[in-house]
XYZ file of C-alpha atoms in Angstrom:
411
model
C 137.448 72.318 128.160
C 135.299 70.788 125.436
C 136.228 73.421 122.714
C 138.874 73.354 120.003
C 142.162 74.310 121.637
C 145.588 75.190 120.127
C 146.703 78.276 122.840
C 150.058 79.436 123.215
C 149.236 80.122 127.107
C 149.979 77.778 130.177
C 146.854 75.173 130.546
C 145.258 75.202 134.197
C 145.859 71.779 135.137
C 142.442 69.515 136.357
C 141.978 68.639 139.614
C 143.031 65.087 140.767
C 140.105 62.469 140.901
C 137.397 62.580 143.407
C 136.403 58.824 143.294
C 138.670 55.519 142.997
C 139.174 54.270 140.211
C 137.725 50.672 139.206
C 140.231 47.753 139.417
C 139.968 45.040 136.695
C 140.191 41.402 138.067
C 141.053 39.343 134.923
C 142.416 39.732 131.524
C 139.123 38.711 130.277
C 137.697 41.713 132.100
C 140.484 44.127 130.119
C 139.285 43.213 126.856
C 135.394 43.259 127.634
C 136.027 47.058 129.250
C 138.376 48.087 126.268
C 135.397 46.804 123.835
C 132.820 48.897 125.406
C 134.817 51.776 126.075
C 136.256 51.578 122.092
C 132.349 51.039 121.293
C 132.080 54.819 122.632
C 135.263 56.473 122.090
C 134.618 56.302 117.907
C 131.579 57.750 117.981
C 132.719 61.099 118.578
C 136.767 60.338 117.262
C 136.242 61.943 113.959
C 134.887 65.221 115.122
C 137.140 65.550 117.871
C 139.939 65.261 115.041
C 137.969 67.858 113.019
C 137.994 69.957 115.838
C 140.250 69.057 118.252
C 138.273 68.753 120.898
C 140.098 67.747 123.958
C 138.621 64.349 125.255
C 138.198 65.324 128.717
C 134.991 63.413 129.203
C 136.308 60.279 127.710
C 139.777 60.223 129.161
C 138.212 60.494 132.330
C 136.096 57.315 131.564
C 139.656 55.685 130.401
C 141.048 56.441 133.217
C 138.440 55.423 135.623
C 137.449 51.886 134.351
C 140.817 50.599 135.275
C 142.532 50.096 132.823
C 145.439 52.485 133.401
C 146.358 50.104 135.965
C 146.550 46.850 134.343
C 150.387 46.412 134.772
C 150.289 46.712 138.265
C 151.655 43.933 140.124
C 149.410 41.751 141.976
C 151.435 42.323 145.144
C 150.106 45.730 145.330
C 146.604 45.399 144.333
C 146.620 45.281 140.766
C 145.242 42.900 137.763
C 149.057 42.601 136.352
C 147.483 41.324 133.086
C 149.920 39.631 130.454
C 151.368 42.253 128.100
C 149.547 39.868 125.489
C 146.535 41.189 126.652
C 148.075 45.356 127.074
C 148.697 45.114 124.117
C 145.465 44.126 122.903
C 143.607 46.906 125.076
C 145.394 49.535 123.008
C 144.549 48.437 119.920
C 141.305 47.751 120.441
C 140.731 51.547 122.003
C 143.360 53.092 119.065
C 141.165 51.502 116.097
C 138.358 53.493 118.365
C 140.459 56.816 118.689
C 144.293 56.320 118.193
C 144.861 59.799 120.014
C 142.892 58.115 123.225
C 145.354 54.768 122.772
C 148.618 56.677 122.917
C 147.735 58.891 125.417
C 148.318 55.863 128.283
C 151.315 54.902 126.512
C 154.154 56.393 129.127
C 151.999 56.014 131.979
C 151.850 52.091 131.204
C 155.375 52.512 130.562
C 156.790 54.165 133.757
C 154.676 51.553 135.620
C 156.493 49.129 134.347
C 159.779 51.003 135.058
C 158.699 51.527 138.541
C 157.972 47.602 139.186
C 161.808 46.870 137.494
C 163.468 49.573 139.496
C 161.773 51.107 142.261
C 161.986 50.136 146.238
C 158.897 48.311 147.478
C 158.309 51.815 149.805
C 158.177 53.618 146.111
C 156.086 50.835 144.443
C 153.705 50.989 146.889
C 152.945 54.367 146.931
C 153.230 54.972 143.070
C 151.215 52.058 142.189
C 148.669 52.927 144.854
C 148.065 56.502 143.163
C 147.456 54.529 139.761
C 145.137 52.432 141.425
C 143.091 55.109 142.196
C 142.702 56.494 139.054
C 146.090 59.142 139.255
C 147.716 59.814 135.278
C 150.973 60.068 134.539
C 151.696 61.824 131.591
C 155.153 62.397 130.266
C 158.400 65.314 129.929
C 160.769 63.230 128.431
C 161.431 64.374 125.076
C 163.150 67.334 124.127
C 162.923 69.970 120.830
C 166.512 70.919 120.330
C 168.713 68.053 121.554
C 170.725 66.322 118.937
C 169.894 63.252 119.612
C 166.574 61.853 120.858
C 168.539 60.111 124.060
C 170.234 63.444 124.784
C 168.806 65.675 127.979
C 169.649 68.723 128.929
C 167.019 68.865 131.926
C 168.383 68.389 135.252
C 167.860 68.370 138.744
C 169.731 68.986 142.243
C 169.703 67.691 145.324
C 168.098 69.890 147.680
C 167.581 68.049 150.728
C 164.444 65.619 151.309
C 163.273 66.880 147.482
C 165.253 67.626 144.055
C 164.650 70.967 141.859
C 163.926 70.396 138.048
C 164.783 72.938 135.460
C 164.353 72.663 131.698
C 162.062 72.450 128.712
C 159.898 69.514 126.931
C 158.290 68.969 124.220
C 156.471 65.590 122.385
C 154.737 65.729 125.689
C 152.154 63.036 125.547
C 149.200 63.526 128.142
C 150.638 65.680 129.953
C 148.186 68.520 129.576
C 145.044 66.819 131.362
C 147.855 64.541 133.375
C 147.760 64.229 137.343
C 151.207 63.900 137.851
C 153.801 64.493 135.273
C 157.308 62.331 135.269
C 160.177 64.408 134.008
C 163.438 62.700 132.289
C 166.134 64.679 134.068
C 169.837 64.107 134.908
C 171.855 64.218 138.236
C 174.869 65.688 138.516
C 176.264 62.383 137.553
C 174.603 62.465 134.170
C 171.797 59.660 134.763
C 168.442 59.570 133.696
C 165.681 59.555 136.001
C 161.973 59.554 136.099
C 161.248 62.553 138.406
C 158.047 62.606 138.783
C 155.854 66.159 139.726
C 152.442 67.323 140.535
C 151.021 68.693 137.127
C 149.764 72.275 139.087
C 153.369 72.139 140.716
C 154.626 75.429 141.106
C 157.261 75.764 138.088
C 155.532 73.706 135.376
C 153.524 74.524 132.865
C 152.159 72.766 129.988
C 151.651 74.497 126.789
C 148.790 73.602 124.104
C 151.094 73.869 121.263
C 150.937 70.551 119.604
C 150.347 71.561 116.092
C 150.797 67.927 114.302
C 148.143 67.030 111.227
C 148.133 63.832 113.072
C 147.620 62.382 116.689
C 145.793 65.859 117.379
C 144.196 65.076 120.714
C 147.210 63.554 122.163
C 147.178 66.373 124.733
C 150.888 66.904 124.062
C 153.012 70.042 123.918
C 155.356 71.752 125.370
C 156.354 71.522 129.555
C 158.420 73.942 130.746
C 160.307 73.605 134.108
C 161.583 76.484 136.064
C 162.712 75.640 139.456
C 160.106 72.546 140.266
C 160.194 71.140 143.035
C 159.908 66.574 143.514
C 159.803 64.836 146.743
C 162.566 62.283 146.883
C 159.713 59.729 147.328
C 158.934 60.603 143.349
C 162.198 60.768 142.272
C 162.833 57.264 140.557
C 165.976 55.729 139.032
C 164.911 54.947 135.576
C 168.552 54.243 134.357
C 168.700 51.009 136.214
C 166.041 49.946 133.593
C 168.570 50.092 131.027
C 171.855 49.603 133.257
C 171.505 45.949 132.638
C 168.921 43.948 130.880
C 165.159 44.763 131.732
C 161.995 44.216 129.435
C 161.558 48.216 129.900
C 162.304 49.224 126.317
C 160.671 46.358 124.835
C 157.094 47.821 127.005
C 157.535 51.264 125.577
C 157.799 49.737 122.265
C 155.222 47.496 122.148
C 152.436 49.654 123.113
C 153.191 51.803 120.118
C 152.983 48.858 117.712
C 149.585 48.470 119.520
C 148.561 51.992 118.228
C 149.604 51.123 114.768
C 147.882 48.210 114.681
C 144.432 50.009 115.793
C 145.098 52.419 113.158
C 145.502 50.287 110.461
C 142.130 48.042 111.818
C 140.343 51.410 111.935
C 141.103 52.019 108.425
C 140.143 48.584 106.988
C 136.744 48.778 108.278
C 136.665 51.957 106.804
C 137.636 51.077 104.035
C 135.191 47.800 103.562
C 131.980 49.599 104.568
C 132.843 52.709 102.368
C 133.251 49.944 99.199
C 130.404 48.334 100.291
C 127.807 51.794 100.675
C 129.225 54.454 98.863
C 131.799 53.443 95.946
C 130.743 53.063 92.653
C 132.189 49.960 90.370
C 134.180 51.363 87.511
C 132.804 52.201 84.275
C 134.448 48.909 82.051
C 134.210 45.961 85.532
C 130.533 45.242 84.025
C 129.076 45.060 87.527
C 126.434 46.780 89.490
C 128.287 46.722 92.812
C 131.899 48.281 93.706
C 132.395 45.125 96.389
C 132.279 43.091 93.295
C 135.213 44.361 91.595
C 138.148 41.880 91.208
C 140.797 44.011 91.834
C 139.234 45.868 94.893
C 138.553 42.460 96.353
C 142.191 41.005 95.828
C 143.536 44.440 97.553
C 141.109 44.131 100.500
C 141.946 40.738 100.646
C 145.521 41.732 100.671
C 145.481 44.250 103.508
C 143.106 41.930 105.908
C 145.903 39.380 105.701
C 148.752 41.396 106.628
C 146.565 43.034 109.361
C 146.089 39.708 110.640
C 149.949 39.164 110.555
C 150.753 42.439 112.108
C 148.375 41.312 114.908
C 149.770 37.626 115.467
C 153.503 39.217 115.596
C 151.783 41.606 118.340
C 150.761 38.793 120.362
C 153.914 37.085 120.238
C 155.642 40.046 120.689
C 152.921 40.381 123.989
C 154.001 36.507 125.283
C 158.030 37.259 124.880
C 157.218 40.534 127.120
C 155.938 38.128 129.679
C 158.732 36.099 129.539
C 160.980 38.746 130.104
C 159.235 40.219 132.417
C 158.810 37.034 134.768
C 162.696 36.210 134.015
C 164.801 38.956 132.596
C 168.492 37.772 131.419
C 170.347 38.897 128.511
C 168.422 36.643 126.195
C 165.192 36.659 127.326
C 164.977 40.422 126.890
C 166.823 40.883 122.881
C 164.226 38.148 122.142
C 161.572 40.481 123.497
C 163.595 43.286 121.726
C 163.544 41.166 118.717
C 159.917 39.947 118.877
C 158.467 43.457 119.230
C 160.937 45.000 116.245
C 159.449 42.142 113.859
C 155.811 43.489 115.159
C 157.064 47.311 115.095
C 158.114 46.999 111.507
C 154.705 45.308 110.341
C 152.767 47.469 112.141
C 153.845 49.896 110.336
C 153.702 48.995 107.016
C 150.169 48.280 106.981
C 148.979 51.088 108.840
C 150.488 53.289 106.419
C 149.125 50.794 103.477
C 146.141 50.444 104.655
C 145.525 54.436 105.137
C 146.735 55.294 101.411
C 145.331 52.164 100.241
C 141.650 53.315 101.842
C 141.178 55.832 99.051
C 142.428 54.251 95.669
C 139.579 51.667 96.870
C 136.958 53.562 98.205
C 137.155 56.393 95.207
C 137.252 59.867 94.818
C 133.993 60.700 97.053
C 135.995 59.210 100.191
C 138.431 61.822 99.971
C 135.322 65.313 100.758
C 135.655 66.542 103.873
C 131.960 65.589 105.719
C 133.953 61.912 105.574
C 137.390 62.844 107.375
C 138.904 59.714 106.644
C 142.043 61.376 106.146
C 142.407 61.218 109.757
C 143.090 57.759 109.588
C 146.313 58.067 106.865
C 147.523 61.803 109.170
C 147.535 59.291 112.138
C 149.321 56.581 110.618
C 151.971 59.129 109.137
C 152.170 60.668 112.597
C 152.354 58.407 115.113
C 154.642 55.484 112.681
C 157.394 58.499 112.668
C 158.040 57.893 116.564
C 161.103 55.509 116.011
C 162.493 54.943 112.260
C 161.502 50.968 111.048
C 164.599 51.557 108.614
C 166.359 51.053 112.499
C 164.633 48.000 113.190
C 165.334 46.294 110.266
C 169.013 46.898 111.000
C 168.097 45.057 115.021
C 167.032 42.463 113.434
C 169.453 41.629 110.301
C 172.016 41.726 113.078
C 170.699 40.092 115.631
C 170.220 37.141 113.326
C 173.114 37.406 111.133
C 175.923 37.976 113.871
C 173.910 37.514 117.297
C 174.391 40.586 118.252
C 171.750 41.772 120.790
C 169.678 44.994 120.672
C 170.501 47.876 122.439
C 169.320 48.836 125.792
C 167.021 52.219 125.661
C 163.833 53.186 125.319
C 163.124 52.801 121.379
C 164.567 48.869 121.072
């Protein structure tokens, strides 16, 4: 599985984990681990874009130092770090490899749906499974629906399990996933999280992900003919959104996290390029390009709003917290609001910061043996998953007429 894959065929799914996963005991612990694994992940992150090399090896290293567990309650055994400090983890491992930082993104996320909605019975065994080192990967979006909130995948009721039939796609993780949760409707038209073996009989995951972005992201299409859940997996994820929850605002924030790493990434690509490679121009009269008054007012420029963009994520990380220890109407919108304010930077100056790279940097940054385009395909990928133009509108209006965000998955 360590060879460049785009095939049209079903994917044998891996087998689940043979050892338990580590379990992190502080949020100090997080960030150390997230360091040392990002110190890793980026040696190889170019090539496996070049290539698109699955990262089998490394995934399995994510998944297996713990952190794919953080958000699990301390009730149940887990480290139930501060969303400040999520939220950290993923950028540090997306400025690393931004494909490796989304790919936990809905399995952090339907934790966190399963501790606001689940029965302790269903906690307890879901959380347990993460604990151990168990991935969730995602089916929730769908290709040809009008709307991105619109499902035609259901299930029915067939006793002590439910039977899933439809069609994914945008499918995150899923291909080297243990489990695989499934956005289908009952007969009553609400949403839940159903969630299925990944070599359940009935789904298949197809390596057809053909993005210039976000290439490893293990995503595709999952098809679903006839699979079978165990009630035990089947869990209500409308409730999330029935009244107000911090669930949306958790999605969200982990892909400002992913921004943010992207835009980091490309900064430091940026500054060492200047500083090794780039030639000052012909009429600046100096010898070195990290000299040059304009280049150093731009860099200058693009540090600072990184820095913003990251502040905004930590406050967006503390009103998470808050909502999550206390969630009423207005502790959630200003977790809504918090994390739209950190969406919208985030991605402005990853996509700055990628297009920005190679005015600076010159025309040599832009041959192929440097692949820094990566940085600018990511950026352009990954900032398209929920339109900023949207959360400027949150935001005018929450302000301007106190009117509260919506209640779903991208506010």
């Amino acid at each position: 599985m360590d060879v460049p894959k785009t095939n049209p065929e079903a994917v044998t799914a891996l087998p689940w984990p043979t050892k338990v996963a580590h379990v992190i005991k502080s949020d100090q612990e997080a960030i150390q681990i997230a360091q040392e694994l990002a110190a890793k992940f980026s040696q190889g992150a170019s090539e496996r874009d070049r290539t698109r090399r699955w990262p089998v090896q490394e995934l399995d290293a994510f998944s297996q130092s713990g952190l794919w567990s953080i958000n699990v309650p301390k009730k149940f055994g887990g480290p139930d770090v501060s969303y400040v400090t999520l939220g950290k983890v993923i950028e540090i491992i997306s400025a690393a490899d931004p494909s490796l930082g989304q790919i936990p993104q809905n399995h952090l996320g339907v934790l966190a749906a399963i501790r606001t909605v689940s029965d302790e019975d269903q906690q307890r065994l879901l959380f347990d499974l993460a604990l151990r080192g168990v991935r969730f990967g995602n089916a929730f979006s769908e290709f040809g629906s009008k709307k991105a909130a619109e499902f035609e995948t259901k299930f029915t009721d067939a006793g002590d399990h439910v039977i899933v039939k439809g069609r994914k796609f945008y499918s995150s993780g899923a291909l080297l996933a243990h489990l695989v949760p499934i956005v289908a409707l009952d007969d009553q038209g609400r949403a839940w999280y159903a969630i299925a073996r990944r070599d359940a009989p009935g789904l298949s995951v197809i390596d057809d992900w053909s993005s210039f972005g976000q290439r490893t992201t293990l995503s595709g299409t999952v098809t679903l003919d006839d699979v079978r859940v165990p009630k035990a997996f089947l869990v209500p994820g409308f409730k999330g959104y029935d009244k107000p929850t911090a669930d949306g605002a958790i999605f969200q924030i982990i892909q400002v996290a992913v921004d943010t790493g992207i835009a980091k990434a490309a900064i430091d690509d940026t500054i060492a390029f200047v500083r090794t490679k780039s030639r000052p121009w012909v009429d600046s009269g100096i010898d070195q390009a990290s000299r040059d008054p304009y280049t150093i007012h731009a860099v200058g420029d693009l540090v600072l709003r990184l820095h913003a963009a990251q502040a905004l994520l930590e406050k967006a990380g503390h009103t998470v917290d808050e909502a999550v220890a206390n969630a009423t109407a207005d502790t959630v919108a200003r977790a809504q609001i918090a994390v739209a304010e950190a969406k919208v930077l985030s991605t402005e100056i990853a996509i700055a910061a990628t297009n920005k790279l190679f005015e600076l940097a010159g025309t040599r940054s832009t041959l192929a043996e440097h692949n820094l385009d990566r940085h600018w395909r990511n950026a352009r990928t990954h900032t398209l998953h929920d339109p900023v133009r949207w959360k400027y509108a949150i935001l005018g209006d929450y302000f301007l007429n106190d009117i509260k965000p919506p209640l779903h998955a991208w506010s």
